[in-house]
Amino acid sequence: MTRIFSGLKPTGHLTLGNYLGALRQWADVDQHRADALFCVVDLHALTVEHDPARVRRLSRQAATLMLAAGLDPALCTVFVQSHVAEHTRLSYLLECVATDGELRRMIQYKEKSERARTTGQSIRFSLLSYPALMAADILAYAADEVPVGADQTQHVELTRDLAERFNQRYGPTFTVPRATPPAVAARVMDLQDPTSKMGKSHEATSGIVYLLDEADVVRKKIMRAVTDSGREVEYDREARPGPANLLEILAACEGRNPDELAGGYESYGALKKDTAEAVVELLRPLRERHAALAADPEYVDGVLREGAERARGMARPVVDAAYRAIGLLPAT
Ligand code: AMP
Ligand code: TRP
């Protein structure tokens, strides 16, 4: 059976981008067709400046939203990265396989370290080694597929390179995974700045739809989305990123094609209105289930405890094999 692994960082409240680019596919498709693991990758949240209480709160909220989105513990494994020590155990070995040059070439590292530099913040060493930990997340479970948004494909490519290099040097140990981005909405853009990704850790929040935003807030954000001075509604990502983003969001909500949708609109106003209503309806059941689950934290804790146990059982033999293969003396 195909093995799937994917994760979400608890660095901010989850956004519409997280849902359309990742979570929805995990719940509606992936968990039904494969042996799937979905992880709150909390260790990754420590690679940038963080507040301990906030990371703890966001980790619980992310897990609760994953369940609210429909991940079913009877079908898949839901857990928190730091509960399973195999991730960091394997990460070190992969740091010994990766090179400084390839880690520095990662776009996410370049962007985030540049941002830290311009705001006078220090750059944590873990921001550079981050892809080795991400590779460990994936390789420890012998995952075949990694469903992620387009922004993460470079990290999955690096994971493939590390797996192949390790296998070649030390003998066949890892399954070589591949990224499987969603067909539409692989990259939902910020409503106020449609040339940059809708990211949960951005400071300006007016262009970001959070999964737990009130319906009226969602409407307001979408109605105020930046478009352009064009008269006709056209789907052109390069030349007209604002309208294209709205068309993609609407298409993703309704399971339609953005190009086709464009033909049905005379004005941006009408497009915004329909998009706003579609998003409100998409998020309504999610918010309701989240409220019910948040009222029962013991249930959520139980799911995470069992998930971690199952995950540990899967990762342990793979990581043990990697330790032996690379030349470490087994503990007896
Ligand atoms: P992150 O928020 O960086 O932890 O991402 C969790 C998952 O959501 C990853 O698979 C990302 O690729 C995906 N994702 C995050 N933001 C977006 C976005 N704006 N559009 C599409 N997918 C996204
Ligand atoms: N780096 C991913 C992101 O920023 C999160 C992540 C960490 C991940 N480990 C992973 C995603 C393993 C998929 C598989 O979105």
mmCIF file of N, CA and C and ligand atoms in Angstrom, residues 5-9 41 44 108 130 134 137-138 146 148 151-152 155, ligand 2:
data_model
loop_
_atom_site.group_PDB
_atom_site.id
_atom_site.type_symbol
_atom_site.label_atom_id
_atom_site.label_comp_id
_atom_site.label_asym_id
_atom_site.label_seq_id
_atom_site.Cartn_x
_atom_site.Cartn_y
_atom_site.Cartn_z
ATOM 1 N N PHE A 5 3.168 10.769 3.793
ATOM 2 C CA PHE A 5 3.480 11.568 4.979
ATOM 3 C C PHE A 5 3.366 13.041 4.630
ATOM 4 N N SER A 6 2.733 13.815 5.521
ATOM 5 C CA SER A 6 2.797 15.263 5.351
ATOM 6 C C SER A 6 2.661 15.960 6.699
ATOM 7 N N GLY A 7 2.993 17.243 6.718
ATOM 8 C CA GLY A 7 2.986 17.961 7.996
ATOM 9 C C GLY A 7 2.648 19.429 7.864
ATOM 10 N N LEU A 8 2.264 19.995 8.995
ATOM 11 C CA LEU A 8 1.932 21.423 9.107
ATOM 12 C C LEU A 8 2.722 22.020 10.259
ATOM 13 N N LYS A 9 3.282 23.222 10.040
ATOM 14 C CA LYS A 9 4.050 23.869 11.119
ATOM 15 C C LYS A 9 3.134 24.716 12.001
ATOM 16 N N VAL A 41 4.246 19.479 12.825
ATOM 17 C CA VAL A 41 5.714 19.467 12.905
ATOM 18 C C VAL A 41 6.191 20.625 13.790
ATOM 19 N N HIS A 44 9.810 22.187 13.802
ATOM 20 C CA HIS A 44 10.075 23.149 12.734
ATOM 21 C C HIS A 44 9.670 24.567 13.131
ATOM 22 N N GLN A 108 13.424 28.773 0.652
ATOM 23 C CA GLN A 108 12.823 29.174 1.923
ATOM 24 C C GLN A 108 13.887 29.720 2.885
ATOM 25 N N TYR A 130 16.979 22.837 8.731
ATOM 26 C CA TYR A 130 15.558 22.494 8.620
ATOM 27 C C TYR A 130 15.254 21.403 7.570
ATOM 28 N N MET A 134 13.198 17.868 7.892
ATOM 29 C CA MET A 134 12.021 17.561 7.060
ATOM 30 C C MET A 134 12.246 16.250 6.292
ATOM 31 N N ASP A 137 11.635 13.474 8.626
ATOM 32 C CA ASP A 137 10.193 13.250 8.840
ATOM 33 C C ASP A 137 9.659 12.271 7.789
ATOM 34 N N ILE A 138 10.074 12.507 6.577
ATOM 35 C CA ILE A 138 9.523 11.751 5.444
ATOM 36 C C ILE A 138 10.166 10.369 5.342
ATOM 37 N N VAL A 146 4.420 12.642 -0.828
ATOM 38 C CA VAL A 146 4.377 13.748 0.126
ATOM 39 C C VAL A 146 3.460 14.830 -0.445
ATOM 40 N N VAL A 148 2.108 18.154 -0.664
ATOM 41 C CA VAL A 148 2.434 19.494 -0.153
ATOM 42 C C VAL A 148 2.126 20.522 -1.225
ATOM 43 N N ASP A 151 5.126 25.404 -2.683
ATOM 44 C CA ASP A 151 6.284 26.023 -2.014
ATOM 45 C C ASP A 151 7.225 24.989 -1.395
ATOM 46 N N GLN A 152 6.767 23.766 -1.235
ATOM 47 C CA GLN A 152 7.576 22.756 -0.546
ATOM 48 C C GLN A 152 8.242 21.751 -1.470
ATOM 49 N N HIS A 155 12.033 21.287 -1.148
ATOM 50 C CA HIS A 155 12.461 20.490 0.016
ATOM 51 C C HIS A 155 12.279 18.987 -0.226
HETATM 52 N N1 TRP B 2 8.323 22.343 5.686
HETATM 53 C C1 TRP B 2 6.905 22.145 5.596
HETATM 54 C C2 TRP B 2 6.232 23.509 5.451
HETATM 55 O O1 TRP B 2 6.801 24.514 5.735
HETATM 56 C C3 TRP B 2 6.351 21.442 6.795
HETATM 57 C C4 TRP B 2 6.909 20.075 6.897
HETATM 58 C C5 TRP B 2 7.867 19.673 7.779
HETATM 59 C C6 TRP B 2 6.581 18.960 6.110
HETATM 60 N N2 TRP B 2 8.131 18.344 7.591
HETATM 61 C C7 TRP B 2 7.375 17.884 6.595
HETATM 62 C C8 TRP B 2 5.709 18.749 5.067
HETATM 63 C C9 TRP B 2 7.312 16.623 6.009
HETATM 64 C C10 TRP B 2 5.662 17.481 4.489
HETATM 65 C C11 TRP B 2 6.449 16.437 4.957
HETATM 66 O O2 TRP B 2 5.115 23.525 5.043
#
